[in-house]
Short mmCIF file of C-alpha atoms in Angstrom, two decimals:
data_model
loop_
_atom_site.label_atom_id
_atom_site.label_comp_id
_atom_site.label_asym_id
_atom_site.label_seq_id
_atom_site.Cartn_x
_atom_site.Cartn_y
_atom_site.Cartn_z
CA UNK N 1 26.96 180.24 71.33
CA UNK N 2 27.98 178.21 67.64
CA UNK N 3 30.18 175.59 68.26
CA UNK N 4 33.68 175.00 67.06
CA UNK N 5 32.26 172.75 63.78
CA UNK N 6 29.56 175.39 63.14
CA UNK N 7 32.18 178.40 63.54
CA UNK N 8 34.40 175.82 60.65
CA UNK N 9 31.96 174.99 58.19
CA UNK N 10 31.09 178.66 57.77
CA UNK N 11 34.84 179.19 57.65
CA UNK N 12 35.20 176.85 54.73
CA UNK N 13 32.56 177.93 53.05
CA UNK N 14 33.42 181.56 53.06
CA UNK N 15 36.97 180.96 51.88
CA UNK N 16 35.11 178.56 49.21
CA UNK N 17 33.06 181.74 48.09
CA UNK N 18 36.04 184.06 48.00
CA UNK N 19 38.26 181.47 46.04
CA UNK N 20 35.62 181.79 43.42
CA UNK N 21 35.47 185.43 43.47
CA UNK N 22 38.67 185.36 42.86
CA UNK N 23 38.37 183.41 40.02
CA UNK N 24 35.14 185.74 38.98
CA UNK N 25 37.07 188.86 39.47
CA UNK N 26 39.19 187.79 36.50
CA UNK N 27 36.16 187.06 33.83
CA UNK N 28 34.08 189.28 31.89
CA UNK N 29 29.95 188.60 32.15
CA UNK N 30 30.04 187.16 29.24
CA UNK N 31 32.51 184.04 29.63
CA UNK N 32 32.16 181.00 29.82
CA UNK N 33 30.06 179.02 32.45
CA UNK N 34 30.95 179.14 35.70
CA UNK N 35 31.40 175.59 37.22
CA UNK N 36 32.25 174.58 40.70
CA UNK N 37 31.46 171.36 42.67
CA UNK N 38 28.68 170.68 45.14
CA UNK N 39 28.77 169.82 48.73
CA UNK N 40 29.66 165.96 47.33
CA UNK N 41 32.21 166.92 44.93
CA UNK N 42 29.77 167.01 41.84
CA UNK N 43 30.51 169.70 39.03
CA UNK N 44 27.53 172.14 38.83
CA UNK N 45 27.01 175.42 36.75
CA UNK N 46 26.36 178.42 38.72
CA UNK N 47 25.13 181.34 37.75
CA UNK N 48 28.01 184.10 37.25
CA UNK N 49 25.63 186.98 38.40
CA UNK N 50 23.99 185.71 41.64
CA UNK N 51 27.79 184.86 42.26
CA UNK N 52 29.66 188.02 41.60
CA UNK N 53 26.75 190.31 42.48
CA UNK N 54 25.13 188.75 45.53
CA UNK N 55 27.83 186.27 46.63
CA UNK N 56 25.14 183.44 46.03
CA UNK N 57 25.99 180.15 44.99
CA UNK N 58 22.71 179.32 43.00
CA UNK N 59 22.96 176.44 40.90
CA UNK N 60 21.63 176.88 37.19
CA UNK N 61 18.52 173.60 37.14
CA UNK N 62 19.02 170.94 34.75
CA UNK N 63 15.57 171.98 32.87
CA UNK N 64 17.74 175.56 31.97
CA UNK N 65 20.68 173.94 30.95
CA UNK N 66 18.71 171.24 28.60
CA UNK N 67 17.25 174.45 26.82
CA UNK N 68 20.65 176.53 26.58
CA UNK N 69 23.53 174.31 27.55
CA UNK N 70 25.65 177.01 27.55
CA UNK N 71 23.43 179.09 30.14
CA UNK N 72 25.71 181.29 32.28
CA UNK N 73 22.34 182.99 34.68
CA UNK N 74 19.30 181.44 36.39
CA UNK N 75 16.33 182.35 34.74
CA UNK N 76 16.16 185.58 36.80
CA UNK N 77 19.32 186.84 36.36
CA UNK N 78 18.66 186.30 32.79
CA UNK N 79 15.47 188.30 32.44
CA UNK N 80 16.83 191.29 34.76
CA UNK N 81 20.07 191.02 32.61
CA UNK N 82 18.17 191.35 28.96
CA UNK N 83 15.63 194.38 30.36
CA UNK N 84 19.04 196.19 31.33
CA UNK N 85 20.46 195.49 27.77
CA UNK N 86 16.67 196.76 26.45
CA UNK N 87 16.72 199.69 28.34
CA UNK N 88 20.23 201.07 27.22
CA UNK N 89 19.48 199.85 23.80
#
């Protein structure tokens, strides 16, 4: 059986998640970066698809950022989100 702290932390982090959707349910896929802070308080750019699709919090890496500061997907989200635009091109 979880204990009470477990059975918390999830809490928080699920009303974390849906505070963002929130927030995500308002944008269009095309805005402007998503940023939210890290377990110690540190802004970090997620990306807006793993987020609003798959209710992941998946941090864009630094390495992305430095080639496209204004990088709104992880790399996969990215490739999967130009063959979609190829495809209905």
């Amino acid at each position: 059986m979880p204990d009470l702290a477990d059975l918390s932390d999830e809490r928080i982090e699920i009303e974390r998640v849906a505070g963002i959707r929130a927030v995500l349910d308002s944008m269009q896929p095309d805005t402007p970066q998503v940023v939210i802070p890290d377990e110690n308080g540190v802004p970090q750019v997620v990306c807006y698809d793993c987020l609003n699709e798959y209710e992941v919090i998946t941090p864009i890496p630094p390495d992305r950022l430095a080639a496209n500061e204004y990088a709104i997907r992880c790399i996969d989200c990215q490739i999967a989100y130009e063959e979609e635009k190829r495809r209905h091109a």
